[in-house]
PDB file of C-alpha atoms in Angstrom:
ATOM      1  CA  UNK A   1       0.392  -0.149   0.183  1.00 49.00           C
ATOM      2  CA  UNK A   2       1.171   3.488  -0.197  1.00 59.00           C
ATOM      3  CA  UNK A   3       1.753   5.610   2.906  1.00 82.00           C
ATOM      4  CA  UNK A   4       4.143   8.204   3.460  1.00 91.00           C
ATOM      5  CA  UNK A   5       4.683  10.101   6.726  1.00 93.00           C
ATOM      6  CA  UNK A   6       6.309  13.321   8.227  1.00 94.00           C
ATOM      7  CA  UNK A   7       6.852  14.823  11.227  1.00 90.00           C
ATOM      8  CA  UNK A   8       4.291  17.481  11.625  1.00 91.00           C
ATOM      9  CA  UNK A   9       6.598  20.334  12.950  1.00 95.00           C
ATOM     10  CA  UNK A  10      10.250  21.458  12.724  1.00 96.00           C
ATOM     11  CA  UNK A  11      11.684  24.195  14.474  1.00 97.00           C
ATOM     12  CA  UNK A  12      15.017  25.522  13.897  1.00 97.00           C
ATOM     13  CA  UNK A  13      17.274  29.324  14.506  1.00 97.00           C
ATOM     14  CA  UNK A  14      18.370  31.044  11.329  1.00 97.00           C
ATOM     15  CA  UNK A  15      21.533  30.400   9.944  1.00 97.00           C
ATOM     16  CA  UNK A  16      21.491  26.371  11.521  1.00 97.00           C
ATOM     17  CA  UNK A  17      20.851  23.689   9.130  1.00 97.00           C
ATOM     18  CA  UNK A  18      17.551  21.858   8.630  1.00 97.00           C
ATOM     19  CA  UNK A  19      16.613  18.023   8.346  1.00 97.00           C
ATOM     20  CA  UNK A  20      13.099  16.852   7.824  1.00 97.00           C
ATOM     21  CA  UNK A  21      12.367  13.196   7.209  1.00 97.00           C
ATOM     22  CA  UNK A  22      10.007  11.375   5.192  1.00 96.00           C
ATOM     23  CA  UNK A  23       9.089   7.936   5.156  1.00 95.00           C
ATOM     24  CA  UNK A  24       7.282   5.631   2.757  1.00 90.00           C
ATOM     25  CA  UNK A  25       5.897   2.158   2.492  1.00 85.00           C
ATOM     26  CA  UNK A  26       5.576   1.205  -1.295  1.00 82.00           C
ATOM     27  CA  UNK A  27       9.378  -0.248  -2.333  1.00 77.00           C
ATOM     28  CA  UNK A  28       8.213   0.589  -6.412  1.00 80.00           C
ATOM     29  CA  UNK A  29       8.879   3.977  -6.073  1.00 80.00           C
ATOM     30  CA  UNK A  30      10.728   5.103  -8.871  1.00 85.00           C
ATOM     31  CA  UNK A  31      11.446   8.925  -7.775  1.00 91.00           C
ATOM     32  CA  UNK A  32      10.897  10.747  -4.966  1.00 93.00           C
ATOM     33  CA  UNK A  33       9.954  14.585  -4.417  1.00 95.00           C
ATOM     34  CA  UNK A  34      10.412  17.526  -2.103  1.00 97.00           C
ATOM     35  CA  UNK A  35       7.895  20.449  -2.346  1.00 97.00           C
ATOM     36  CA  UNK A  36       7.772  23.657  -0.382  1.00 97.00           C
ATOM     37  CA  UNK A  37       4.328  25.597   0.313  1.00 95.00           C
ATOM     38  CA  UNK A  38       4.417  29.087   1.443  1.00 93.00           C
ATOM     39  CA  UNK A  39       1.271  30.097   3.030  1.00 87.00           C
ATOM     40  CA  UNK A  40      -1.406  31.040   0.270  1.00 84.00           C
ATOM     41  CA  UNK A  41       0.551  30.147  -2.424  1.00 86.00           C
ATOM     42  CA  UNK A  42       1.318  26.651  -4.799  1.00 88.00           C
ATOM     43  CA  UNK A  43       3.400  24.459  -4.637  1.00 92.00           C
ATOM     44  CA  UNK A  44       7.276  24.290  -6.027  1.00 94.00           C
ATOM     45  CA  UNK A  45       9.221  21.525  -6.667  1.00 95.00           C
ATOM     46  CA  UNK A  46      12.516  22.057  -4.753  1.00 96.00           C
ATOM     47  CA  UNK A  47      14.122  18.711  -5.649  1.00 95.00           C
ATOM     48  CA  UNK A  48      13.876  14.977  -6.602  1.00 94.00           C
ATOM     49  CA  UNK A  49      15.731  11.824  -6.424  1.00 94.00           C
ATOM     50  CA  UNK A  50      15.643   8.627  -8.688  1.00 92.00           C
ATOM     51  CA  UNK A  51      15.264   5.491  -6.748  1.00 88.00           C
ATOM     52  CA  UNK A  52      18.182   3.835  -7.772  1.00 89.00           C
ATOM     53  CA  UNK A  53      20.548   6.960  -5.898  1.00 91.00           C
ATOM     54  CA  UNK A  54      21.494   7.800  -2.737  1.00 93.00           C
ATOM     55  CA  UNK A  55      22.230  10.873  -2.315  1.00 95.00           C
ATOM     56  CA  UNK A  56      21.437  14.281  -4.694  1.00 95.00           C
ATOM     57  CA  UNK A  57      22.897  17.957  -3.893  1.00 96.00           C
ATOM     58  CA  UNK A  58      21.803  21.046  -5.350  1.00 93.00           C
ATOM     59  CA  UNK A  59      23.082  24.342  -3.542  1.00 95.00           C
ATOM     60  CA  UNK A  60      21.506  24.279  -0.216  1.00 96.00           C
ATOM     61  CA  UNK A  61      19.517  21.250  -0.577  1.00 97.00           C
ATOM     62  CA  UNK A  62      20.799  17.620   0.228  1.00 97.00           C
ATOM     63  CA  UNK A  63      18.719  14.916  -0.622  1.00 97.00           C
ATOM     64  CA  UNK A  64      19.312  11.334   1.368  1.00 97.00           C
ATOM     65  CA  UNK A  65      17.551   8.362   0.108  1.00 95.00           C
ATOM     66  CA  UNK A  66      17.947   5.476   2.249  1.00 94.00           C
ATOM     67  CA  UNK A  67      15.914   2.441   0.054  1.00 91.00           C
ATOM     68  CA  UNK A  68      16.640  -0.245   2.458  1.00 91.00           C
ATOM     69  CA  UNK A  69      14.765   1.759   5.013  1.00 92.00           C
ATOM     70  CA  UNK A  70      12.220   3.318   2.985  1.00 92.00           C
ATOM     71  CA  UNK A  71      13.262   6.569   4.454  1.00 95.00           C
ATOM     72  CA  UNK A  72      13.888  10.052   2.516  1.00 95.00           C
ATOM     73  CA  UNK A  73      14.973  13.020   4.025  1.00 97.00           C
ATOM     74  CA  UNK A  74      15.800  16.649   3.123  1.00 97.00           C
ATOM     75  CA  UNK A  75      18.631  18.974   4.785  1.00 98.00           C
ATOM     76  CA  UNK A  76      18.715  22.803   4.171  1.00 97.00           C
ATOM     77  CA  UNK A  77      21.586  23.873   5.114  1.00 97.00           C
ATOM     78  CA  UNK A  78      22.386  27.723   6.679  1.00 97.00           C
ATOM     79  CA  UNK A  79      18.950  27.944   6.960  1.00 97.00           C
ATOM     80  CA  UNK A  80      17.150  31.455   6.259  1.00 96.00           C
ATOM     81  CA  UNK A  81      13.623  33.134   7.549  1.00 95.00           C
ATOM     82  CA  UNK A  82      12.367  32.592   4.172  1.00 94.00           C
ATOM     83  CA  UNK A  83      12.399  28.722   4.438  1.00 96.00           C
ATOM     84  CA  UNK A  84       9.717  28.760   6.812  1.00 96.00           C
ATOM     85  CA  UNK A  85       6.926  26.848   5.118  1.00 96.00           C
ATOM     86  CA  UNK A  86       5.687  23.312   4.958  1.00 96.00           C
ATOM     87  CA  UNK A  87       7.752  20.689   3.056  1.00 97.00           C
ATOM     88  CA  UNK A  88       5.706  17.880   1.292  1.00 97.00           C
ATOM     89  CA  UNK A  89       7.548  14.511   0.564  1.00 96.00           C
ATOM     90  CA  UNK A  90       5.923  12.728  -2.530  1.00 94.00           C
ATOM     91  CA  UNK A  91       6.519   9.452  -4.200  1.00 92.00           C
ATOM     92  CA  UNK A  92       5.754   7.879  -7.581  1.00 89.00           C
ATOM     93  CA  UNK A  93       4.780   4.581  -7.618  1.00 77.00           C
ATOM     94  CA  UNK A  94       3.342   2.369 -10.319  1.00 64.00           C
ATOM     95  CA  UNK A  95       3.806   2.474 -13.563  1.00 64.00           C
ATOM     96  CA  UNK A  96       1.915   5.975 -14.271  1.00 70.00           C
ATOM     97  CA  UNK A  97       2.412   9.234 -12.888  1.00 77.00           C
ATOM     98  CA  UNK A  98       0.454   9.265  -9.732  1.00 82.00           C
ATOM     99  CA  UNK A  99       2.387  11.481  -6.485  1.00 90.00           C
ATOM    100  CA  UNK A 100       1.556   9.946  -3.125  1.00 91.00           C
ATOM    101  CA  UNK A 101       2.163  13.038  -0.542  1.00 93.00           C
ATOM    102  CA  UNK A 102       3.295  13.153   2.537  1.00 94.00           C
ATOM    103  CA  UNK A 103       1.242  14.300   5.661  1.00 92.00           C
ATOM    104  CA  UNK A 104       3.468  17.664   5.004  1.00 95.00           C
ATOM    105  CA  UNK A 105       6.519  19.594   7.795  1.00 97.00           C
ATOM    106  CA  UNK A 106       5.760  23.017   8.894  1.00 96.00           C
ATOM    107  CA  UNK A 107       9.415  24.357   9.276  1.00 97.00           C
ATOM    108  CA  UNK A 108       9.945  27.446  11.615  1.00 97.00           C
ATOM    109  CA  UNK A 109      12.888  29.130  11.363  1.00 96.00           C
ATOM    110  CA  UNK A 110      13.482  31.597  14.046  1.00 94.00           C
ATOM    111  CA  UNK A 111      15.548  34.461  14.743  1.00 90.00           C
TER     112      UNK A 111
ATOM    113  CA  UNK B   1       9.397  22.995 -16.537  1.00 82.00           C
ATOM    114  CA  UNK B   2       5.914  24.439 -16.785  1.00 90.00           C
ATOM    115  CA  UNK B   3       4.304  27.236 -16.063  1.00 93.00           C
ATOM    116  CA  UNK B   4       0.499  27.105 -14.688  1.00 95.00           C
ATOM    117  CA  UNK B   5      -2.109  29.243 -14.407  1.00 96.00           C
ATOM    118  CA  UNK B   6      -5.490  28.738 -12.661  1.00 97.00           C
ATOM    119  CA  UNK B   7      -8.715  30.971 -12.348  1.00 97.00           C
ATOM    120  CA  UNK B   8     -10.118  31.887 -10.339  1.00 97.00           C
ATOM    121  CA  UNK B   9      -7.574  32.225  -7.862  1.00 96.00           C
ATOM    122  CA  UNK B  10     -10.232  32.181  -4.725  1.00 96.00           C
ATOM    123  CA  UNK B  11     -14.113  32.470  -4.883  1.00 97.00           C
ATOM    124  CA  UNK B  12     -16.420  32.351  -1.910  1.00 97.00           C
ATOM    125  CA  UNK B  13     -19.244  29.972  -2.738  1.00 97.00           C
ATOM    126  CA  UNK B  14     -23.354  29.155  -1.618  1.00 97.00           C
ATOM    127  CA  UNK B  15     -23.850  25.556  -0.722  1.00 97.00           C
ATOM    128  CA  UNK B  16     -26.115  23.713  -3.696  1.00 97.00           C
ATOM    129  CA  UNK B  17     -24.282  25.875  -6.306  1.00 97.00           C
ATOM    130  CA  UNK B  18     -21.640  24.718  -8.863  1.00 98.00           C
ATOM    131  CA  UNK B  19     -17.677  26.603  -9.574  1.00 98.00           C
ATOM    132  CA  UNK B  20     -15.579  25.562 -12.677  1.00 98.00           C
ATOM    133  CA  UNK B  21     -11.734  25.948 -12.239  1.00 98.00           C
ATOM    134  CA  UNK B  22      -9.835  26.520 -15.382  1.00 98.00           C
ATOM    135  CA  UNK B  23      -6.341  25.939 -15.658  1.00 97.00           C
ATOM    136  CA  UNK B  24      -3.960  26.866 -18.482  1.00 98.00           C
ATOM    137  CA  UNK B  25      -0.358  25.506 -19.203  1.00 97.00           C
ATOM    138  CA  UNK B  26       2.573  27.218 -21.117  1.00 96.00           C
ATOM    139  CA  UNK B  27       3.000  24.671 -23.212  1.00 94.00           C
ATOM    140  CA  UNK B  28       1.602  20.864 -24.864  1.00 94.00           C
ATOM    141  CA  UNK B  29       1.602  18.155 -22.237  1.00 92.00           C
ATOM    142  CA  UNK B  30       0.120  14.825 -22.157  1.00 88.00           C
ATOM    143  CA  UNK B  31      -0.567  13.932 -18.350  1.00 87.00           C
ATOM    144  CA  UNK B  32      -2.792  16.848 -16.463  1.00 94.00           C
ATOM    145  CA  UNK B  33      -3.958  16.146 -12.819  1.00 95.00           C
ATOM    146  CA  UNK B  34      -6.499  17.520 -10.597  1.00 97.00           C
ATOM    147  CA  UNK B  35      -5.161  17.595  -6.493  1.00 96.00           C
ATOM    148  CA  UNK B  36      -7.514  18.829  -3.222  1.00 96.00           C
ATOM    149  CA  UNK B  37      -5.674  20.284  -0.458  1.00 94.00           C
ATOM    150  CA  UNK B  38      -8.414  20.138   2.227  1.00 94.00           C
ATOM    151  CA  UNK B  39      -7.664  22.758   5.199  1.00 90.00           C
ATOM    152  CA  UNK B  40      -4.740  21.532   7.129  1.00 87.00           C
ATOM    153  CA  UNK B  41      -4.042  18.667   4.816  1.00 89.00           C
ATOM    154  CA  UNK B  42      -1.715  17.179   2.428  1.00 91.00           C
ATOM    155  CA  UNK B  43      -3.024  16.712  -0.837  1.00 93.00           C
ATOM    156  CA  UNK B  44      -5.067  14.150  -2.262  1.00 93.00           C
ATOM    157  CA  UNK B  45      -5.323  13.442  -6.331  1.00 94.00           C
ATOM    158  CA  UNK B  46      -9.082  13.918  -7.502  1.00 96.00           C
ATOM    159  CA  UNK B  47      -8.367  12.877 -11.137  1.00 95.00           C
ATOM    160  CA  UNK B  48      -6.178  12.253 -14.247  1.00 94.00           C
ATOM    161  CA  UNK B  49      -7.261  14.309 -17.128  1.00 93.00           C
ATOM    162  CA  UNK B  50      -7.233  12.996 -20.122  1.00 84.00           C
ATOM    163  CA  UNK B  51      -7.025  14.554 -23.922  1.00 85.00           C
ATOM    164  CA  UNK B  52      -9.457  12.902 -25.846  1.00 82.00           C
ATOM    165  CA  UNK B  53     -10.816  10.800 -23.686  1.00 84.00           C
ATOM    166  CA  UNK B  54     -13.230  10.553 -20.116  1.00 87.00           C
ATOM    167  CA  UNK B  55     -10.682  11.131 -16.846  1.00 92.00           C
ATOM    168  CA  UNK B  56      -9.366   8.544 -14.967  1.00 93.00           C
ATOM    169  CA  UNK B  57     -10.953   9.094 -11.065  1.00 95.00           C
ATOM    170  CA  UNK B  58      -9.227   7.847  -8.046  1.00 93.00           C
ATOM    171  CA  UNK B  59     -11.267   5.888  -5.259  1.00 93.00           C
ATOM    172  CA  UNK B  60     -13.428   8.161  -3.364  1.00 95.00           C
ATOM    173  CA  UNK B  61     -13.999  10.866  -6.363  1.00 96.00           C
ATOM    174  CA  UNK B  62     -16.744  10.463  -8.764  1.00 96.00           C
ATOM    175  CA  UNK B  63     -17.537  12.453 -12.114  1.00 96.00           C
ATOM    176  CA  UNK B  64     -20.833  13.554 -11.146  1.00 97.00           C
ATOM    177  CA  UNK B  65     -19.346  15.060  -8.190  1.00 97.00           C
ATOM    178  CA  UNK B  66     -16.293  16.328 -10.259  1.00 97.00           C
ATOM    179  CA  UNK B  67     -16.579  16.680 -13.940  1.00 96.00           C
ATOM    180  CA  UNK B  68     -13.543  17.263 -15.982  1.00 96.00           C
ATOM    181  CA  UNK B  69     -12.857  18.730 -19.136  1.00 94.00           C
ATOM    182  CA  UNK B  70      -9.916  18.580 -20.900  1.00 95.00           C
ATOM    183  CA  UNK B  71     -10.308  19.655 -24.950  1.00 93.00           C
ATOM    184  CA  UNK B  72      -6.809  20.112 -25.895  1.00 93.00           C
ATOM    185  CA  UNK B  73      -3.063  19.679 -24.562  1.00 94.00           C
ATOM    186  CA  UNK B  74      -2.699  23.039 -22.551  1.00 96.00           C
ATOM    187  CA  UNK B  75      -6.179  23.560 -20.836  1.00 96.00           C
ATOM    188  CA  UNK B  76      -8.506  21.407 -18.655  1.00 97.00           C
ATOM    189  CA  UNK B  77     -11.328  22.364 -16.352  1.00 97.00           C
ATOM    190  CA  UNK B  78     -12.385  20.884 -13.097  1.00 98.00           C
ATOM    191  CA  UNK B  79     -16.004  22.028 -12.038  1.00 98.00           C
ATOM    192  CA  UNK B  80     -17.020  21.246  -8.456  1.00 98.00           C
ATOM    193  CA  UNK B  81     -20.840  20.504  -8.288  1.00 98.00           C
ATOM    194  CA  UNK B  82     -24.034  21.043  -5.807  1.00 97.00           C
ATOM    195  CA  UNK B  83     -21.147  22.189  -3.290  1.00 97.00           C
ATOM    196  CA  UNK B  84     -21.090  21.534   0.529  1.00 97.00           C
ATOM    197  CA  UNK B  85     -19.223  23.292   3.055  1.00 96.00           C
ATOM    198  CA  UNK B  86     -17.162  19.939   3.028  1.00 96.00           C
ATOM    199  CA  UNK B  87     -15.852  20.595  -0.653  1.00 97.00           C
ATOM    200  CA  UNK B  88     -13.773  24.237   0.895  1.00 97.00           C
ATOM    201  CA  UNK B  89     -10.419  23.295  -0.220  1.00 96.00           C
ATOM    202  CA  UNK B  90      -7.828  24.350  -2.270  1.00 96.00           C
ATOM    203  CA  UNK B  91      -8.246  22.664  -5.620  1.00 97.00           C
ATOM    204  CA  UNK B  92      -4.573  22.403  -7.304  1.00 96.00           C
ATOM    205  CA  UNK B  93      -4.131  21.950 -11.197  1.00 96.00           C
ATOM    206  CA  UNK B  94      -1.003  19.512 -12.284  1.00 96.00           C
ATOM    207  CA  UNK B  95       0.973  18.774 -15.016  1.00 95.00           C
ATOM    208  CA  UNK B  96       3.588  16.197 -15.696  1.00 90.00           C
ATOM    209  CA  UNK B  97       6.744  16.950 -17.665  1.00 89.00           C
ATOM    210  CA  UNK B  98       9.315  14.102 -17.772  1.00 86.00           C
ATOM    211  CA  UNK B  99      10.096  12.442 -14.339  1.00 85.00           C
ATOM    212  CA  UNK B 100       8.615  15.716 -12.749  1.00 89.00           C
ATOM    213  CA  UNK B 101       5.589  17.343 -11.858  1.00 92.00           C
ATOM    214  CA  UNK B 102       4.511  20.836 -11.527  1.00 94.00           C
ATOM    215  CA  UNK B 103       1.518  22.861  -9.564  1.00 95.00           C
ATOM    216  CA  UNK B 104      -0.412  25.443 -10.722  1.00 94.00           C
ATOM    217  CA  UNK B 105      -1.130  28.126  -7.586  1.00 94.00           C
ATOM    218  CA  UNK B 106      -4.323  26.476  -6.583  1.00 96.00           C
ATOM    219  CA  UNK B 107      -7.700  27.863  -6.213  1.00 97.00           C
ATOM    220  CA  UNK B 108      -9.041  28.591  -2.383  1.00 96.00           C
ATOM    221  CA  UNK B 109     -12.650  27.490  -2.251  1.00 97.00           C
ATOM    222  CA  UNK B 110     -14.834  28.401   0.379  1.00 97.00           C
ATOM    223  CA  UNK B 111     -18.440  27.231   0.974  1.00 97.00           C
ATOM    224  CA  UNK B 112     -20.847  28.722   2.801  1.00 96.00           C
TER     225      UNK B 112
END
């Protein structure tokens, strides 16, 4: 079955690193994604990783994938107040293009 | 990538009425999707809008409640029919480009 879970809240100080975690259950996932949703806005694609990779780095963002444990994480280096938002992980499963979204993690960056 | 626009951006509607949401993409795409995000919740796929054929609905969503049109490769509409307060949500259009999915800004619907 498809079930994607995230912790609900994360609070960090400005300049620290943030790590947002995601667990999924479908071992047939092909791609995994991280989206950002700011208040009153749609979803912004941040980054994604193919299931045969274990790490991807893109500027301040680092994605780690542990396929054995079905665990995905997003690390944001030097977190800024503009990073405050809800972060969703999502997996693409089966042979199609359907995305199953996680519950979302609200990141709060404090001064 | 793809640039997606939606109309209206928000609306307040009376129960029992219907609202049609439009989604426009800046390039031709094969796959278009409609998602719902209920207040404080994650996203749930309503249906896949297929060009030239009927939409494919997910479990729990039916065509009579959420009719969808896909007249061409750049445009789709979602109608929320016979609305009730439980339909108050953000409705998002999405397109698939290669291995990625991009989302529109969403339509914020409040049903009174």
